Amino acid sequence: MGKVYVFDHPLIQHKLTHIRKKETGTKEFRELVDEIATLMAFEATRDLPLDEVEIETPVSRMKSKVLSGKKLGIVPILRAGIGMVDGIVKLIPAAKVGHIGLYRDPETLKPVEYYVKLPSDITERDIFVVDPMLATGGSAIEAIHSLKKRGAKRIKFLCLIAAPEGLKALEEAHPDVDIYIAALDDKLDENGYIVPGLGDAGDRLFGTK
Ligand code: URA
């Protein structure tokens, strides 16, 4: 079974409180999502492998650690996932970025893929799939299926707020995926919004309401 990490770091919790508030405007919302994504990426990269190299400081020679050069990829789920990309790229500037777009079929209510553009070497990369809200889990589950179908082997999922329903569905559908969340909320309402949540993350990020 994949692991679930819920971040209780004070900086993340503080910033999350501000993005939840309904009076927080687009500019501040965007900046805070970016900062939370950076802090989450710091934790989610904790298991990156290191190599030892020999270097010379002004004082003496020493053995020191550097990243082993593992290839990473970030895949935001359109559209709100885009808000988390820059914050992660700040820490992992060499990461390649793919995109997956899904819409909900009005009849089947199932997510349907309308856009997929991924790094060509997706099979060799460790992938961070990002979406601020894990509500029913439908989009995350489908996006990860889509990545696995194209050969991705090691996938982590990062979101800001999860509903218990979505978390359970994602864990069941993809037990090999580690899930990183900043807050686990109470439930979904009848319209599929996370309660208490923060409203529509895409609208709040892009000012489209
Ligand atoms: N997507 C959102 O943006 N917000 C929710 O509460 C649920 C899904």
XYZ file of C-alpha atoms in Angstrom, residues 14-15 17-19 21 23-36 204-205:
22
model
C -0.763 28.961 8.318
C -0.721 29.534 4.568
C -5.747 29.040 6.516
C -5.258 32.135 4.362
C -6.170 30.445 1.089
C -10.632 32.403 3.648
C -11.940 37.189 1.258
C -8.471 36.155 0.007
C -8.103 37.563 -3.516
C -6.554 36.017 -6.620
C -3.082 37.544 -6.235
C -2.596 36.374 -2.667
C -4.255 33.006 -3.352
C -1.872 32.339 -6.253
C 1.208 33.340 -4.248
C 0.218 31.174 -1.293
C -0.560 28.101 -3.427
C 2.870 28.548 -4.992
C 4.546 28.735 -1.560
C 2.649 25.742 -0.169
C -9.729 31.240 -7.245
C -6.316 30.771 -8.903
